[in-house]
PDB file of C-alpha atoms in Angstrom:
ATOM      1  CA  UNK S   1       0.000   0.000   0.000  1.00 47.00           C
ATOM      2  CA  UNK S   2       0.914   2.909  -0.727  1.00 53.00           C
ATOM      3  CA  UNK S   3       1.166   5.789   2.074  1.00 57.00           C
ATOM      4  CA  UNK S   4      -0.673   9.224   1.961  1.00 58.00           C
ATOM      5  CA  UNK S   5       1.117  11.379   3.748  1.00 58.00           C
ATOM      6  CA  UNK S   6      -1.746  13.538   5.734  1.00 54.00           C
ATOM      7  CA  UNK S   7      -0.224  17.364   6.803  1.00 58.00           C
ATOM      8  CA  UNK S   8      -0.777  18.424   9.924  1.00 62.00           C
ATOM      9  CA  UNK S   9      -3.641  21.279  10.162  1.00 65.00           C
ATOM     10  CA  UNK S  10      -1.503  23.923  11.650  1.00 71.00           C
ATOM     11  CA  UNK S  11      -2.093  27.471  12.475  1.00 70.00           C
ATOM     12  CA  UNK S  12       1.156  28.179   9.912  1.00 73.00           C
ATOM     13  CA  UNK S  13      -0.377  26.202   7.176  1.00 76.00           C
ATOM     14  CA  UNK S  14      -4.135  27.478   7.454  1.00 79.00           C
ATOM     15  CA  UNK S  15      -1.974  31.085   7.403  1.00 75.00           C
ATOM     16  CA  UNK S  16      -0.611  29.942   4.261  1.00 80.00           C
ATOM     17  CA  UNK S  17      -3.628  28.292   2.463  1.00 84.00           C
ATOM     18  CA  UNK S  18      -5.703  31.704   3.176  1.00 84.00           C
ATOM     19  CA  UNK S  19      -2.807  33.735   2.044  1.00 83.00           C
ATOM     20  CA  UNK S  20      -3.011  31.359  -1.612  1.00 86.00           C
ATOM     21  CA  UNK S  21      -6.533  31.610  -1.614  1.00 87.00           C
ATOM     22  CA  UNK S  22      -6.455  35.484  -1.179  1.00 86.00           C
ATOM     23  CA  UNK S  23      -2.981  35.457  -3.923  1.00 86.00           C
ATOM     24  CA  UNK S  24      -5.386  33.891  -6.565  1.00 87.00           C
ATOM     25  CA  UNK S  25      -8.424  35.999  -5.794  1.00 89.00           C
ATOM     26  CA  UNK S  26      -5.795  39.299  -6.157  1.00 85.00           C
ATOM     27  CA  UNK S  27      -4.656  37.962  -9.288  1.00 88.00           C
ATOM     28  CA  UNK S  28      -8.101  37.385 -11.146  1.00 88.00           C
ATOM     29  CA  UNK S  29      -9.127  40.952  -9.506  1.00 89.00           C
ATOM     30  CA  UNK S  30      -5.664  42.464 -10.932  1.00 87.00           C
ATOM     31  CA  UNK S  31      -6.654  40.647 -14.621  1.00 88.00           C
ATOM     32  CA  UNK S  32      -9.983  41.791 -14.920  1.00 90.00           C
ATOM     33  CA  UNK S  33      -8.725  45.316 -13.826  1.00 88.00           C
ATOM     34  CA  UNK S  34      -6.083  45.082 -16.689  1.00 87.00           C
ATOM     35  CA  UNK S  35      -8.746  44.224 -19.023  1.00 90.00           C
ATOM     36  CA  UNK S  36     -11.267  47.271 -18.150  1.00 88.00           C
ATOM     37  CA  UNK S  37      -7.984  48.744 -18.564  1.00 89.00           C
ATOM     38  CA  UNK S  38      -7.524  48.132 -21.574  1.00 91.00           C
ATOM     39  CA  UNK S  39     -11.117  48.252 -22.499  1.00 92.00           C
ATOM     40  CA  UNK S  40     -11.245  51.793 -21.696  1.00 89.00           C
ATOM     41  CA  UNK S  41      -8.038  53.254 -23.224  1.00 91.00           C
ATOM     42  CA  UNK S  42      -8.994  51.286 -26.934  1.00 91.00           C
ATOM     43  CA  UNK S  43     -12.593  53.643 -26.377  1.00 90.00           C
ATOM     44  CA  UNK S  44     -10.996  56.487 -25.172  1.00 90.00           C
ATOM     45  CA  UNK S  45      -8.503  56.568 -27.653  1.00 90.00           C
ATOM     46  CA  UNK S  46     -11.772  56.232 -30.203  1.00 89.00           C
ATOM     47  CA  UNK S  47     -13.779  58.864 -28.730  1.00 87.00           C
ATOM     48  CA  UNK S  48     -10.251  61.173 -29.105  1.00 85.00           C
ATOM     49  CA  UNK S  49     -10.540  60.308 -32.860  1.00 85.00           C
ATOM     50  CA  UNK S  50     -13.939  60.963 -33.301  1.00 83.00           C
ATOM     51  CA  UNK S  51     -13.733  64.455 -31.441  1.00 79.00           C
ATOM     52  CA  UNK S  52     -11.054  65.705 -33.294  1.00 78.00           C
ATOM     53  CA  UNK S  53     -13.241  64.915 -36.598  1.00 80.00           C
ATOM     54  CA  UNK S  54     -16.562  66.209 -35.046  1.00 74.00           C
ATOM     55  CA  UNK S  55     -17.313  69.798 -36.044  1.00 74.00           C
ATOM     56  CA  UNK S  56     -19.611  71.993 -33.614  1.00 71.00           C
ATOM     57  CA  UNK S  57     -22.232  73.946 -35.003  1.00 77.00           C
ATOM     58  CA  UNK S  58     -25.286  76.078 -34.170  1.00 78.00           C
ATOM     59  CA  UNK S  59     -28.344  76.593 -36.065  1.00 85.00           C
ATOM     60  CA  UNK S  60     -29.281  79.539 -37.008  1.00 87.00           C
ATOM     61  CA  UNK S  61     -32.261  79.826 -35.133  1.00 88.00           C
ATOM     62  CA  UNK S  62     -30.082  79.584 -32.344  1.00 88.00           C
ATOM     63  CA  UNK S  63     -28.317  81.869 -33.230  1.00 88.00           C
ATOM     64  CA  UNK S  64     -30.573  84.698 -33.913  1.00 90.00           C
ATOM     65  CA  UNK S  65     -32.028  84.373 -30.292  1.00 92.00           C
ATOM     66  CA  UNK S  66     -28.633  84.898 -28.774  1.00 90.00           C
ATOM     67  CA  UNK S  67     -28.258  88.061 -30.507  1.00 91.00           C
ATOM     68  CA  UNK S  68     -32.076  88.983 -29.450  1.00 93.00           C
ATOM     69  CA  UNK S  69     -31.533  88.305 -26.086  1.00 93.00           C
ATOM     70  CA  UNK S  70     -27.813  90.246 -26.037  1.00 89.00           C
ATOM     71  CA  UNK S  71     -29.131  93.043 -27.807  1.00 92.00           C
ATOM     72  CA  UNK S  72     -32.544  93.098 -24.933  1.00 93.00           C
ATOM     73  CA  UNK S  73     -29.872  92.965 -22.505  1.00 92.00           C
ATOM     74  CA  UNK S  74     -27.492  95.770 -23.571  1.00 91.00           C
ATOM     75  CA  UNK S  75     -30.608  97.898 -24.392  1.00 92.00           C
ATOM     76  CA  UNK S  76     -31.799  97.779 -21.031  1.00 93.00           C
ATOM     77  CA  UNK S  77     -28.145  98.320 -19.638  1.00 92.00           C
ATOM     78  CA  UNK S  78     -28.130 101.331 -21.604  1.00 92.00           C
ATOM     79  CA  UNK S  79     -30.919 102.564 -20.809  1.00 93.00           C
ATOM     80  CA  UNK S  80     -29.810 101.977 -16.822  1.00 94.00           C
ATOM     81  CA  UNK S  81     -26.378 103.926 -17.722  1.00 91.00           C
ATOM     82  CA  UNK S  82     -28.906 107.060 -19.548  1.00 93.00           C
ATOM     83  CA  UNK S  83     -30.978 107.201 -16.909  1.00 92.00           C
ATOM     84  CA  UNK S  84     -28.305 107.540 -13.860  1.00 92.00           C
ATOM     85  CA  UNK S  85     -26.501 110.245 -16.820  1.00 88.00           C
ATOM     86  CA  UNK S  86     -29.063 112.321 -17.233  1.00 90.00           C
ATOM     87  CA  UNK S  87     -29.575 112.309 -13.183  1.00 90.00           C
ATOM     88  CA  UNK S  88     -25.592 113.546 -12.718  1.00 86.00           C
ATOM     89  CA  UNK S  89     -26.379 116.161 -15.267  1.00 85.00           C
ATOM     90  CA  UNK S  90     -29.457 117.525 -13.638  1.00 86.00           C
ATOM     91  CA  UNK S  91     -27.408 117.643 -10.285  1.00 82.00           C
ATOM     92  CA  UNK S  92     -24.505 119.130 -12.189  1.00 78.00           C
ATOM     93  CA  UNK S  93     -26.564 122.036 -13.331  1.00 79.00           C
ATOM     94  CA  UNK S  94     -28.517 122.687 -10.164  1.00 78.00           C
ATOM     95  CA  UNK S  95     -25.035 123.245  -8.549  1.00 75.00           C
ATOM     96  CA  UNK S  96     -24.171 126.237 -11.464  1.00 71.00           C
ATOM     97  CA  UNK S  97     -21.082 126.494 -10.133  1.00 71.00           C
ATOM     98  CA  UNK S  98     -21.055 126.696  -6.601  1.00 73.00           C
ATOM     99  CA  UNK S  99     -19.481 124.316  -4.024  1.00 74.00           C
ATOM    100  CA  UNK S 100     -21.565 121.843  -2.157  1.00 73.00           C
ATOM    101  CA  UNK S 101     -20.610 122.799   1.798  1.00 76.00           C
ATOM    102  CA  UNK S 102     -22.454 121.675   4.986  1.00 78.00           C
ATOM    103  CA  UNK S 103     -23.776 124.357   7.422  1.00 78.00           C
ATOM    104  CA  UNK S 104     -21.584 122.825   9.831  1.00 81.00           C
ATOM    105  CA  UNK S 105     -18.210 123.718   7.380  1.00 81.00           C
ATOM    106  CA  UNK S 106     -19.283 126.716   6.915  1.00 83.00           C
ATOM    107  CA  UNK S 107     -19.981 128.161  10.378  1.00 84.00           C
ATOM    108  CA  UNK S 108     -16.638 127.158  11.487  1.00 85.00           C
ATOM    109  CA  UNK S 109     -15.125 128.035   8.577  1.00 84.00           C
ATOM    110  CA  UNK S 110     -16.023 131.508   9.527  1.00 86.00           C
ATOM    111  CA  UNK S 111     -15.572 130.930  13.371  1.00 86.00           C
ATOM    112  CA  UNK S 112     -11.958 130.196  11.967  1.00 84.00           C
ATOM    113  CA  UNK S 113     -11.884 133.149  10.290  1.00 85.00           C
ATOM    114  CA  UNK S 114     -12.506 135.599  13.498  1.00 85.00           C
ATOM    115  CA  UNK S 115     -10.329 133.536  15.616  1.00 84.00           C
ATOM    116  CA  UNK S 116      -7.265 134.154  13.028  1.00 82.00           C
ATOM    117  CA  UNK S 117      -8.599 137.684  12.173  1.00 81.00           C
ATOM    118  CA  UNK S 118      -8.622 138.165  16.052  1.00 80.00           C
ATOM    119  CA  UNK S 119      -5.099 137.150  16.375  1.00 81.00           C
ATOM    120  CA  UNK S 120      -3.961 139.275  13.536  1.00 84.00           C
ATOM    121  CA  UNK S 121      -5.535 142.204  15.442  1.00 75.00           C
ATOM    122  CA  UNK S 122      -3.685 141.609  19.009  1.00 71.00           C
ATOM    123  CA  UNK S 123      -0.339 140.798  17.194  1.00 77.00           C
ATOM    124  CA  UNK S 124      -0.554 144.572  15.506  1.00 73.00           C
ATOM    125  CA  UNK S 125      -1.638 145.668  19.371  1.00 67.00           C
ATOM    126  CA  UNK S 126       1.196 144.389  20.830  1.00 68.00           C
ATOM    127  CA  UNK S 127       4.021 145.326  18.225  1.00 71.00           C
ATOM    128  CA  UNK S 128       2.378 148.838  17.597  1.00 67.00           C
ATOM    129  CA  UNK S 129       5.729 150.534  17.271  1.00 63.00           C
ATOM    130  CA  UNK S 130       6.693 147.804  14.817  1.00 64.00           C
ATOM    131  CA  UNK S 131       3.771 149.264  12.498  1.00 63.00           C
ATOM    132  CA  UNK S 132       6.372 152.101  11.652  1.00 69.00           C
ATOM    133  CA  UNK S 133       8.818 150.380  10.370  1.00 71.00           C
ATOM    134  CA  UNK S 134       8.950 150.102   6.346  1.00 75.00           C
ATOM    135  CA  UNK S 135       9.552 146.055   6.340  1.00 75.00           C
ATOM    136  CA  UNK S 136       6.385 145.376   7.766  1.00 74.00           C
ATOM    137  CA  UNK S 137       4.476 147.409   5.082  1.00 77.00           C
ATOM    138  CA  UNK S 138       6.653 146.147   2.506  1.00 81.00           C
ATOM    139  CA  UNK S 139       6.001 142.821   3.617  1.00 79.00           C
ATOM    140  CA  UNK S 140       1.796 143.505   3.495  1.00 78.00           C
ATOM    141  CA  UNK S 141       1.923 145.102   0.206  1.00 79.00           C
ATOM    142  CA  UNK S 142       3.918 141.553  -1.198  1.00 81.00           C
ATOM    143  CA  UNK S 143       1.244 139.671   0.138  1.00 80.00           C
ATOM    144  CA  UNK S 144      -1.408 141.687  -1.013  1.00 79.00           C
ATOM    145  CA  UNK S 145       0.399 141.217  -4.364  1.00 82.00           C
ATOM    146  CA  UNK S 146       0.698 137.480  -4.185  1.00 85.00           C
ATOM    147  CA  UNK S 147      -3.236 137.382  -3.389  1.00 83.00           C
ATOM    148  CA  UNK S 148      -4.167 139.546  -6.326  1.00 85.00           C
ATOM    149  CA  UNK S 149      -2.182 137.929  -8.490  1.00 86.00           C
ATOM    150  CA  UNK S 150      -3.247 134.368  -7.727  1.00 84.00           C
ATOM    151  CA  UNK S 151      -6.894 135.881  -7.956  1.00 84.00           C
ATOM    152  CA  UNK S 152      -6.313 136.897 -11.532  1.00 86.00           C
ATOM    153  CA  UNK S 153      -4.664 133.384 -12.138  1.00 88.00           C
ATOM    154  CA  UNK S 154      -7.651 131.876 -11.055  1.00 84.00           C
ATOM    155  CA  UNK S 155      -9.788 134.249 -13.133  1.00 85.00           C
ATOM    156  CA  UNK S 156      -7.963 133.683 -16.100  1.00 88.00           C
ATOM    157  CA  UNK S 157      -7.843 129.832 -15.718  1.00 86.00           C
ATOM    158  CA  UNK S 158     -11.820 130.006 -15.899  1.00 83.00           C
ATOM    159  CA  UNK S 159     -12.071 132.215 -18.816  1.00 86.00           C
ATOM    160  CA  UNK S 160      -9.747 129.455 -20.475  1.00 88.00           C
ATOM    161  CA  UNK S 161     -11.584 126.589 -19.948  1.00 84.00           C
ATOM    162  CA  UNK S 162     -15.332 128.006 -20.347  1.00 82.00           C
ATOM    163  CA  UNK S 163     -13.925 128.699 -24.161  1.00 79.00           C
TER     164      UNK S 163
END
């Protein structure tokens, strides 16, 4: 007779029989994977083809609504853009010319104005025998020069770009 030999079930060799069974299970996954693979590079590679032959067009239908629709669209943004125009011009001309200031500005604009003009007034006081002397009058009538002068400049500016 002939003798089987019989292995031993062992914790090492049911280790290694799962391991196998896993091994072969892997490598029908990992060949079916290569074959979707494959699959899907031969159909992309087709669907490359095909778009570099395809050709987009619109109909004409098509297109005439698109430019219906843009030109509703820019007609109503233009008609936004005359609308807040004609608004800027109508503030524009109710200013003729003047400058926009708040009460507030202008009342201490002027309280400004006394304080300074105040000051001006006690520093003459105070150096009353400097009034004699001919620097400080040179000195007023330069500055009284330099204001007319920039006056006219100002003038003269406005004259040049009414015209």
């Amino acid at each position: 007779m002939k003798e089987t030999q019989v292995t031993k079930s062992t914790p090492q060799n049911e280790y290694l029989e799962e391991e196998k069974r896993l091994l072969s299970i892997d490598v029908n996954e990992l060949a079916e994977l290569n074959d979707n693979v494959y699959r899907l590079r031969t159909d992309l590679t087709a669907l490359v083809d095909l778009l570099g032959k395809y050709k987009l067009s619109i109909t004409q239908d098509t297109q005439e609504q698109a430019v219906i629709f843009g030109n509703t669209v820019l007609g109503r943004f233009i008609d936004q853009i005359e609308t807040k125009c004609t608004e800027v011009e109508q503030r524009i001309t109710q200013m003729d010319n003047r400058i926009s200031l708040s009460y507030k500005a202008f009342y201490i604009l002027i309280v400004i104005l006394i304080a300074l003009s105040s000051f001006l007034v006690c520093m003459i006081v105070a150096n009353v025998e400097f009034l004699h002397s001919g620097l400080v009058w040179k000195t007023i009538a330069c500055c009284g020069f330099i204001a007319i002068l920039g006056i006219i400049m100002v003038m003269v500016i406005i004259r040049i770009l009414v015209m």
